[in-house]
PDB file of C-alpha atoms in Angstrom:
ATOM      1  CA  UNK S   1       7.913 106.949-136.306  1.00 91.00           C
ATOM      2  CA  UNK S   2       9.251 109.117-139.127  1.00 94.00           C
ATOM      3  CA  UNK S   3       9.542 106.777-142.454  1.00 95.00           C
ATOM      4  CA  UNK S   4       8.925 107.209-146.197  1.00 96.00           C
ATOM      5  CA  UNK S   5       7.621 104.084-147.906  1.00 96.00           C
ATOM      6  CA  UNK S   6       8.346 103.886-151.683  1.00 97.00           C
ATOM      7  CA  UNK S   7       6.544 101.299-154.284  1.00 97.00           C
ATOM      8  CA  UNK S   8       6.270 101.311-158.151  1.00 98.00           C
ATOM      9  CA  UNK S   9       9.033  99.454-158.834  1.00 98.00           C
ATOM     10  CA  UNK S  10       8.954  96.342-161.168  1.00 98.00           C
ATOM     11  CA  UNK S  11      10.352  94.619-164.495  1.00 98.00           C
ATOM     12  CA  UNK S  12      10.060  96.879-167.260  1.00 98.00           C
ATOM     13  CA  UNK S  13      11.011  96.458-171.045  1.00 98.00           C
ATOM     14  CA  UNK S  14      13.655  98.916-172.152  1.00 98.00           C
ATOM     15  CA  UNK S  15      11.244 102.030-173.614  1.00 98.00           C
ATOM     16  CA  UNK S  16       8.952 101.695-171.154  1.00 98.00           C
ATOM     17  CA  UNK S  17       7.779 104.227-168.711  1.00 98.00           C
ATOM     18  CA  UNK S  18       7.420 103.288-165.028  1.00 98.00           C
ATOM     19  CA  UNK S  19       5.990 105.692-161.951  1.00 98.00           C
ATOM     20  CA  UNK S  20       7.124 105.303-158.615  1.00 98.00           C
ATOM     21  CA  UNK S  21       5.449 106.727-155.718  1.00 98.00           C
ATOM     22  CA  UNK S  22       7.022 107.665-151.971  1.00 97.00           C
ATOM     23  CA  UNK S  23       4.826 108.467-149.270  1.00 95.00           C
ATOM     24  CA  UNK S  24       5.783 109.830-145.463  1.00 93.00           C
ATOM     25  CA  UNK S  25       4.755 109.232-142.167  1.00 89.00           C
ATOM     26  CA  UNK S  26       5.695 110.763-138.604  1.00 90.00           C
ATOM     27  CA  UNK S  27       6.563 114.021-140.453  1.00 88.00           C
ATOM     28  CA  UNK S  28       4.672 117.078-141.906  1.00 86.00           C
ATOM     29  CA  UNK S  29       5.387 116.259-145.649  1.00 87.00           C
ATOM     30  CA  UNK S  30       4.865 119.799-147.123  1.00 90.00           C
ATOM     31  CA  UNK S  31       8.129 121.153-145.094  1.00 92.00           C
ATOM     32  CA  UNK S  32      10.321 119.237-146.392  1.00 95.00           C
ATOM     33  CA  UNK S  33      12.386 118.884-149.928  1.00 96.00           C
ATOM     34  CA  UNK S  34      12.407 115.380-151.302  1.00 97.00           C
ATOM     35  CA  UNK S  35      15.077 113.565-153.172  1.00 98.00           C
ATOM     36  CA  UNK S  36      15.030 110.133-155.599  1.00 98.00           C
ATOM     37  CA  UNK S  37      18.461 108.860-154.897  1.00 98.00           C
ATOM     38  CA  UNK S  38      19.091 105.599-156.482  1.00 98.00           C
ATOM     39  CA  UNK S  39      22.059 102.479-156.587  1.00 98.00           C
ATOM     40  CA  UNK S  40      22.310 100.402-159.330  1.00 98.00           C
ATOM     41  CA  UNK S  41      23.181  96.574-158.176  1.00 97.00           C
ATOM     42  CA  UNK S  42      26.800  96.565-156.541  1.00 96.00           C
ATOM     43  CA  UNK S  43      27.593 100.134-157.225  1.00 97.00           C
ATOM     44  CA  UNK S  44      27.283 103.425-154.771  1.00 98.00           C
ATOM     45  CA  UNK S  45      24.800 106.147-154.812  1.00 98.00           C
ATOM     46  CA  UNK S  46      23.314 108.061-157.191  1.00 98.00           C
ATOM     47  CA  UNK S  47      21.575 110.927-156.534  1.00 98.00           C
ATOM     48  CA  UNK S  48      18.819 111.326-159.265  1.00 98.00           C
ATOM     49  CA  UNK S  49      16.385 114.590-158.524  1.00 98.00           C
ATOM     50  CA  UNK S  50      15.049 117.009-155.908  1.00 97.00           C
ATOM     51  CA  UNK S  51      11.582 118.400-155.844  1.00 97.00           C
ATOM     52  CA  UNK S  52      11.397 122.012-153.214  1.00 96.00           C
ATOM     53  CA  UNK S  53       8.358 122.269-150.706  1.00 95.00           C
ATOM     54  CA  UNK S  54       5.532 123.446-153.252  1.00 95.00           C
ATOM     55  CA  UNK S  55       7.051 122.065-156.579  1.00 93.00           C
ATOM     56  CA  UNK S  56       8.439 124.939-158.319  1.00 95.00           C
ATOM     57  CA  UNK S  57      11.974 124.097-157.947  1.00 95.00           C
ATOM     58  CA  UNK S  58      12.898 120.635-159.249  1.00 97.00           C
ATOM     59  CA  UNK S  59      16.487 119.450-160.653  1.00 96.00           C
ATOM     60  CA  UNK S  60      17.590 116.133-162.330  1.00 97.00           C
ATOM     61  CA  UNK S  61      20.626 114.708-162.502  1.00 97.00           C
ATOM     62  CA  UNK S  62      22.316 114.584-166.434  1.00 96.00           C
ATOM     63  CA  UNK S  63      21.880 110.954-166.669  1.00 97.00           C
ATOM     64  CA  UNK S  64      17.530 111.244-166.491  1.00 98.00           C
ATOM     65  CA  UNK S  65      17.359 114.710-167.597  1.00 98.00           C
ATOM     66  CA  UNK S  66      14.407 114.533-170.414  1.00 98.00           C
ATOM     67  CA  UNK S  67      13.341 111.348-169.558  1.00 98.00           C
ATOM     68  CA  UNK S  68      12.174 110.930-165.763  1.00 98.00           C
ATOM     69  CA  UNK S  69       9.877 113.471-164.225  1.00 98.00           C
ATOM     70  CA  UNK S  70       9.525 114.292-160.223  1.00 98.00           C
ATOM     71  CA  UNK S  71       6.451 115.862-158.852  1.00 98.00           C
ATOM     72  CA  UNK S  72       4.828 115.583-155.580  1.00 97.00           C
ATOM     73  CA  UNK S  73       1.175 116.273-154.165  1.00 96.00           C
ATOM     74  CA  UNK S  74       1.003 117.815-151.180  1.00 94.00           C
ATOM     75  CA  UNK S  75      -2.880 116.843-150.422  1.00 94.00           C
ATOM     76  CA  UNK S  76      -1.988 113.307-150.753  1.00 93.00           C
ATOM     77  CA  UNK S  77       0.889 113.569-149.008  1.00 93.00           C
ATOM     78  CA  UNK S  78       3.035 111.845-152.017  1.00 95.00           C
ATOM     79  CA  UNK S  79       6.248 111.648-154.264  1.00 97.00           C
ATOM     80  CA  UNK S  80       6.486 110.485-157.650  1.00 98.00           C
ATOM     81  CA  UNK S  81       8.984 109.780-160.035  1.00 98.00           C
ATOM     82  CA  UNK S  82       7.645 109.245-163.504  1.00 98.00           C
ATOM     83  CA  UNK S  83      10.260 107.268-165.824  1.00 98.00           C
ATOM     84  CA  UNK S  84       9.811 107.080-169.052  1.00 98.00           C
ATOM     85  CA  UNK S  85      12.081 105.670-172.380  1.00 98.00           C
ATOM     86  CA  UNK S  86      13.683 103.790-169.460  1.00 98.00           C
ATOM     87  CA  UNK S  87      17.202 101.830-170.480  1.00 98.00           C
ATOM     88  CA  UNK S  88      19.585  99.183-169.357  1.00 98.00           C
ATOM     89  CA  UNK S  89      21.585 101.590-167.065  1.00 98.00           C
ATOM     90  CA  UNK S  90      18.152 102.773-164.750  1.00 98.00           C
ATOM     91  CA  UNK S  91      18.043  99.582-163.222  1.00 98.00           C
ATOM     92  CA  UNK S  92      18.664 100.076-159.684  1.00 98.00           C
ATOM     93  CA  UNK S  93      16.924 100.337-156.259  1.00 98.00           C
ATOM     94  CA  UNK S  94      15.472 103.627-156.032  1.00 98.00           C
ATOM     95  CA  UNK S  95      15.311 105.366-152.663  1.00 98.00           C
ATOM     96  CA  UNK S  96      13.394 108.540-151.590  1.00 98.00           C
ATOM     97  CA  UNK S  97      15.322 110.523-148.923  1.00 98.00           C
ATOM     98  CA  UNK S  98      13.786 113.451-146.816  1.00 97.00           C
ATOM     99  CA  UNK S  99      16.187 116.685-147.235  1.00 96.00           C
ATOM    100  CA  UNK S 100      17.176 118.068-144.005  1.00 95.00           C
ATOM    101  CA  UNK S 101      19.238 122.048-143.959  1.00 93.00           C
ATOM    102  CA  UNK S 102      21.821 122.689-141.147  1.00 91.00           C
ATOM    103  CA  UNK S 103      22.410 125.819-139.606  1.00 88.00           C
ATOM    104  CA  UNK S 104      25.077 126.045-142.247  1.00 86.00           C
ATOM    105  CA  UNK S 105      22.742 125.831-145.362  1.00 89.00           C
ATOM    106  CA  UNK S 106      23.737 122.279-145.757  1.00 92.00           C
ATOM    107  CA  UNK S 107      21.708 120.020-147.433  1.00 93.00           C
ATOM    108  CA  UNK S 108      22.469 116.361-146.848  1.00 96.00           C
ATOM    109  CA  UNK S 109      19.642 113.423-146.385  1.00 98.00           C
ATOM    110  CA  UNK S 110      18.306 112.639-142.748  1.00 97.00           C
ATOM    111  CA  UNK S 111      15.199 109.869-143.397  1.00 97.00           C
ATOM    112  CA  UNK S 112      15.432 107.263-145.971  1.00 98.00           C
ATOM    113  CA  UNK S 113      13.107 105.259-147.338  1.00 97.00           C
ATOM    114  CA  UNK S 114      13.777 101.207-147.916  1.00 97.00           C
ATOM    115  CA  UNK S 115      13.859 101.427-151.735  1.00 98.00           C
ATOM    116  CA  UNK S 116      12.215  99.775-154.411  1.00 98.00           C
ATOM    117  CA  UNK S 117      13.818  98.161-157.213  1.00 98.00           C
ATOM    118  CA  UNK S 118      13.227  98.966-161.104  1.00 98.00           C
ATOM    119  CA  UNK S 119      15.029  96.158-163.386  1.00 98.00           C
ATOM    120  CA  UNK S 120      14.492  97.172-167.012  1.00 98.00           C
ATOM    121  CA  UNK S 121      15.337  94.078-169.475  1.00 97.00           C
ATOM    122  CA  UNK S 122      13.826  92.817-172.368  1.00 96.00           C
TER     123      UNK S 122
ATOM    124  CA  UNK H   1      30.561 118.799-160.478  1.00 88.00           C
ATOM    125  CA  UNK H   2      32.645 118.632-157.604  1.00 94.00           C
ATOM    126  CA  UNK H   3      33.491 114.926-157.249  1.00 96.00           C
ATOM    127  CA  UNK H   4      33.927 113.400-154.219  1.00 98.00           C
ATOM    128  CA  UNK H   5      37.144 110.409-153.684  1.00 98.00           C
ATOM    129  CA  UNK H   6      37.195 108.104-150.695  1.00 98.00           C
ATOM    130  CA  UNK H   7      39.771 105.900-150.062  1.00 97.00           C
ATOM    131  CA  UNK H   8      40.867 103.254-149.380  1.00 98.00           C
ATOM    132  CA  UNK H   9      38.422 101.370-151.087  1.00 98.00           C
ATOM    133  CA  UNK H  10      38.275  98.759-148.378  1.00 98.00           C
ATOM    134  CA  UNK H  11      39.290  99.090-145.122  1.00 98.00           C
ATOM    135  CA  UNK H  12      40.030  95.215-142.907  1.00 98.00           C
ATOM    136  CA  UNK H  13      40.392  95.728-139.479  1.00 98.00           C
ATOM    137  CA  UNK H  14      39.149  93.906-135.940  1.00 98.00           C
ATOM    138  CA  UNK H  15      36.797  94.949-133.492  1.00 97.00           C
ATOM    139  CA  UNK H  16      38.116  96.966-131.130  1.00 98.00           C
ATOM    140  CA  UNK H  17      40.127  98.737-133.368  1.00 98.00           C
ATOM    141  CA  UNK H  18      39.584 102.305-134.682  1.00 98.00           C
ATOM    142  CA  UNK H  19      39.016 102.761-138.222  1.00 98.00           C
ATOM    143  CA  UNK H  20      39.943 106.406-140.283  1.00 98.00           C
ATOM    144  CA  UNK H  21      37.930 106.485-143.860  1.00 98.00           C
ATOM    145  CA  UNK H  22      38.917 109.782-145.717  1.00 98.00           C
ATOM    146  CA  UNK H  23      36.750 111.679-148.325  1.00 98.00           C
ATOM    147  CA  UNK H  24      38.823 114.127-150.596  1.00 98.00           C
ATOM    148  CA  UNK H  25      36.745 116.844-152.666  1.00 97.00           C
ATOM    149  CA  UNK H  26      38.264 118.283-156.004  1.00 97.00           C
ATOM    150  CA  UNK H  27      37.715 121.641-154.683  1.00 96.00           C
ATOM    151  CA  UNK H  28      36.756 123.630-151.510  1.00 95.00           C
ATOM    152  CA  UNK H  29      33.271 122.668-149.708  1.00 95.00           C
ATOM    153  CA  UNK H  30      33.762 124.422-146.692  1.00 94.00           C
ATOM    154  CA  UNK H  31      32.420 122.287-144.248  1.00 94.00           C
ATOM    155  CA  UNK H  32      29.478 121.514-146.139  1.00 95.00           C
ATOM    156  CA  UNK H  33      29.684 117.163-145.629  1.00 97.00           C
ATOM    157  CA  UNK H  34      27.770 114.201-144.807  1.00 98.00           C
ATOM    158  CA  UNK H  35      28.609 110.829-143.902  1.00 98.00           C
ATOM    159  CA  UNK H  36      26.142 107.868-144.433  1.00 98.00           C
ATOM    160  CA  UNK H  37      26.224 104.143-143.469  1.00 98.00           C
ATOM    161  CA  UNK H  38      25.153 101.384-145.690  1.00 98.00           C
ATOM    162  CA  UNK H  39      24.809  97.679-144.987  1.00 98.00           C
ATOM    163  CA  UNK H  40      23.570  95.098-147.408  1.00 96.00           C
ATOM    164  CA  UNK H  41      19.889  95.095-148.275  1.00 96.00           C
ATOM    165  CA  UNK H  42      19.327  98.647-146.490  1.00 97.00           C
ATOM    166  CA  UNK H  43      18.893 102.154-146.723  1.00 98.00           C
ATOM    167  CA  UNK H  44      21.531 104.475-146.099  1.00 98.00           C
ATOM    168  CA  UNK H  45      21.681 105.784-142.791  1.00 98.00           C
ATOM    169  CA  UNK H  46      22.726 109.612-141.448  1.00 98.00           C
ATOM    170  CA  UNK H  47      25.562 109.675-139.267  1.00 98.00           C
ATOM    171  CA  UNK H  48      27.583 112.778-139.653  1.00 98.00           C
ATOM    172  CA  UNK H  49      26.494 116.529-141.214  1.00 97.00           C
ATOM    173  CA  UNK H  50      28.639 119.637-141.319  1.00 96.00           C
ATOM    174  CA  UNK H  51      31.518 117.365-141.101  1.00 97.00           C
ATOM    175  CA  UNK H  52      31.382 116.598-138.022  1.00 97.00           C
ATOM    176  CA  UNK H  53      27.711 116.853-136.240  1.00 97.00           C
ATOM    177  CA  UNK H  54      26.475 113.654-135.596  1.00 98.00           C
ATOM    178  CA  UNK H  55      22.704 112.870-136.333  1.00 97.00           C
ATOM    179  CA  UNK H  56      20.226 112.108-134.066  1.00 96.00           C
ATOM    180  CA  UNK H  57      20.674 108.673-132.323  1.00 96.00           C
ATOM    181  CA  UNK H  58      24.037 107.950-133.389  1.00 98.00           C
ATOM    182  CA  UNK H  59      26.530 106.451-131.031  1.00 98.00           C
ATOM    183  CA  UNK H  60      29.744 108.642-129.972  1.00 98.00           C
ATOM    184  CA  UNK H  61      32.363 106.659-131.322  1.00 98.00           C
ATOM    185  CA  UNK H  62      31.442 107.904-134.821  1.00 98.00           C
ATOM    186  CA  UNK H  63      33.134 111.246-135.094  1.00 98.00           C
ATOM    187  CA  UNK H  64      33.916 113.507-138.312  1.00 98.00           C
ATOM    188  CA  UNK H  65      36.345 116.042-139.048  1.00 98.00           C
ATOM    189  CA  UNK H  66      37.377 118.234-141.954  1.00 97.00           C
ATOM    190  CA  UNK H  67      37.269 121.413-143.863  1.00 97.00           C
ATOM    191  CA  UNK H  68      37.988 122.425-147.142  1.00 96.00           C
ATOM    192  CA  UNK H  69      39.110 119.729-149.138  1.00 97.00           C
ATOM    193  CA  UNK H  70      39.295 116.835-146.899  1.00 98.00           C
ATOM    194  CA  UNK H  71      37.926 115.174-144.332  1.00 98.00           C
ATOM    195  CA  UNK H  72      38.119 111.757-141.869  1.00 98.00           C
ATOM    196  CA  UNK H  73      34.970 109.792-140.404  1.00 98.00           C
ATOM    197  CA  UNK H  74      36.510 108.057-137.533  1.00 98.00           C
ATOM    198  CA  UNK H  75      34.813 104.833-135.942  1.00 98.00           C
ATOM    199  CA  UNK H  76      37.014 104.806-132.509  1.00 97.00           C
ATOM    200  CA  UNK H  77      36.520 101.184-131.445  1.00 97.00           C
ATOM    201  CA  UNK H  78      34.659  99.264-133.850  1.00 98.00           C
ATOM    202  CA  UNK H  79      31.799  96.932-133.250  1.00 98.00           C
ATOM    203  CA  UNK H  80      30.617  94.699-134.764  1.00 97.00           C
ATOM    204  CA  UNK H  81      27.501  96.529-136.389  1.00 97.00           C
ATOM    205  CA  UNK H  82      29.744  98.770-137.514  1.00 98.00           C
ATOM    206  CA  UNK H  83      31.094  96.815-140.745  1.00 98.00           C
ATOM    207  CA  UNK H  84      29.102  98.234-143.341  1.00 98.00           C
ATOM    208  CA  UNK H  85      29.794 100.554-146.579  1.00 98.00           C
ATOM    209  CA  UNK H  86      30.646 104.328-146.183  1.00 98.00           C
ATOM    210  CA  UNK H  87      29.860 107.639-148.479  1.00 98.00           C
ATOM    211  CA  UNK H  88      30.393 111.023-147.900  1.00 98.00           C
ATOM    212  CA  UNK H  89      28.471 113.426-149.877  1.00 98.00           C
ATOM    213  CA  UNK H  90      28.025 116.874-150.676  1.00 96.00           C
ATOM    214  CA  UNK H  91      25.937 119.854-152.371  1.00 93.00           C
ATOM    215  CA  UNK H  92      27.274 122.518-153.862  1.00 85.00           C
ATOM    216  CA  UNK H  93      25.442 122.409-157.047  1.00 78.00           C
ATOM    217  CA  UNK H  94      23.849 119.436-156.969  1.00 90.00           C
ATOM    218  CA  UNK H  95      24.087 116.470-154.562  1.00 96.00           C
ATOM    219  CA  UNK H  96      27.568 114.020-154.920  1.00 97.00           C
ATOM    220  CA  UNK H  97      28.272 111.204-153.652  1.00 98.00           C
ATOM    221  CA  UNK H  98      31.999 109.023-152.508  1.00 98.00           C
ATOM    222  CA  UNK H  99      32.470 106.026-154.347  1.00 98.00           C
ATOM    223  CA  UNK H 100      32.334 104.505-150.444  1.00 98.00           C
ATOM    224  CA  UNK H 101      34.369 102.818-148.827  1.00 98.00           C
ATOM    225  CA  UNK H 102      33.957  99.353-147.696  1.00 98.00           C
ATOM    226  CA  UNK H 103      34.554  98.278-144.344  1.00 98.00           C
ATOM    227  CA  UNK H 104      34.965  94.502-143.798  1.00 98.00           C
ATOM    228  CA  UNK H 105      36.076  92.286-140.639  1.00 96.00           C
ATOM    229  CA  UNK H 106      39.695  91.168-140.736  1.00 94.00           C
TER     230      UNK H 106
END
């Protein structure tokens, strides 16, 4: 069965740095692009940064720019997502998402993982 | 940023009944569109890419259409799995996301 299992998450002190991890199963990891989407409690999605195959092509969104750092090890077959001066406004559950490309060139999300939840309060 | 506006925000209808959620971009994405499905306490799920190719697995009464600016997810007789929180989203830049639209049992 392809899945992606993410853990990390936790109760965190605003400041703080946290790491979350993602791994895959069912699916050669190294093809793929990765995204950390995440959804703050009661709100919609978010998407937060993309990592390419071998890790030389990574975006953030504006809101973590500086702050949270994605990288992914191919050997291991992992994700991370290294947050760090964390606020308020990061609390959320945070999903990985496998990126899938149509014949089109469109990029949308096709596997999901179940999310893990950061709460950062004092 | 191209930003993404569903409406209506919720949507009450029966089962049985067909439901029409609409996504309006701010500017052209071609046909470049995905529709997900949300219920509480899960993961999104894939149903629709390139507006109106349904992913793997999903049943035929989901069924997208659209170009340009806008574009309709259609659920053509509901059941009862099917209430559950909608989002479109795109990538032209970088990845955005519908507000989503809620869809509750009248």
């Amino acid at each position: 069965e392809v899945q992606l299992v993410e853990s990390g998450g936790g109760l965190v002190q605003p400041g703080r740095s946290l790491r979350l991890s993602c791994a895959p199963s069912g699916f050669t990891f190294f093809g793929y692009e990765l995204n950390w989407v995440r959804q703050a409690p009661g709100k919609g999605l978010e998407w937060v940064s993309s990592i390419n195959t071998i890790g030389d092509a990574i975006y953030y969104a504006d809101s973590v720019q500086g702050r949270f750092t994605i990288s992914r090890d191919n050997a291991k077959n992992s994700l991370y997502l290294q947050m760090d001066s964390l606020r308020a406004e990061d609390t959320a559950v945070y999903y990985c998402a496998r990126v899938a490309v149509s014949g089109y060139y469109f990029y949308f999300m096709d596997v999901w993982g179940k999310g893990t939840t950061v709460t950062v309060s004092s | 940023e191209i930003v993404l506006t569903q409406s209506p925000v919720t949507l009450s209808l029966s089962p049985g009944q067909r439901a029409t959620l609409s996504c309006r971009a701010s500017q052209s994405i071609s046909r470049y569109l995905a529709w997900y499905q949300q219920k509480p306490g899960q993961a999104p799920r894939l149903l629709i890419y390139d507006a109106s190719l349904r992913a793997t697995g999903i049943p035929a009464r989901f069924s997208g259409s659209g170009s340009g600016t806008d574009f309709t997810l259609t659920i053509s007789s509901l059941e009862p799995e099917d209430f559950a929180v909608y989002y479109c989203q795109q990538r032209s830049n970088w990845y955005t996301f519908g507000q989503g639209t809620k869809l509750e049992i009248k």
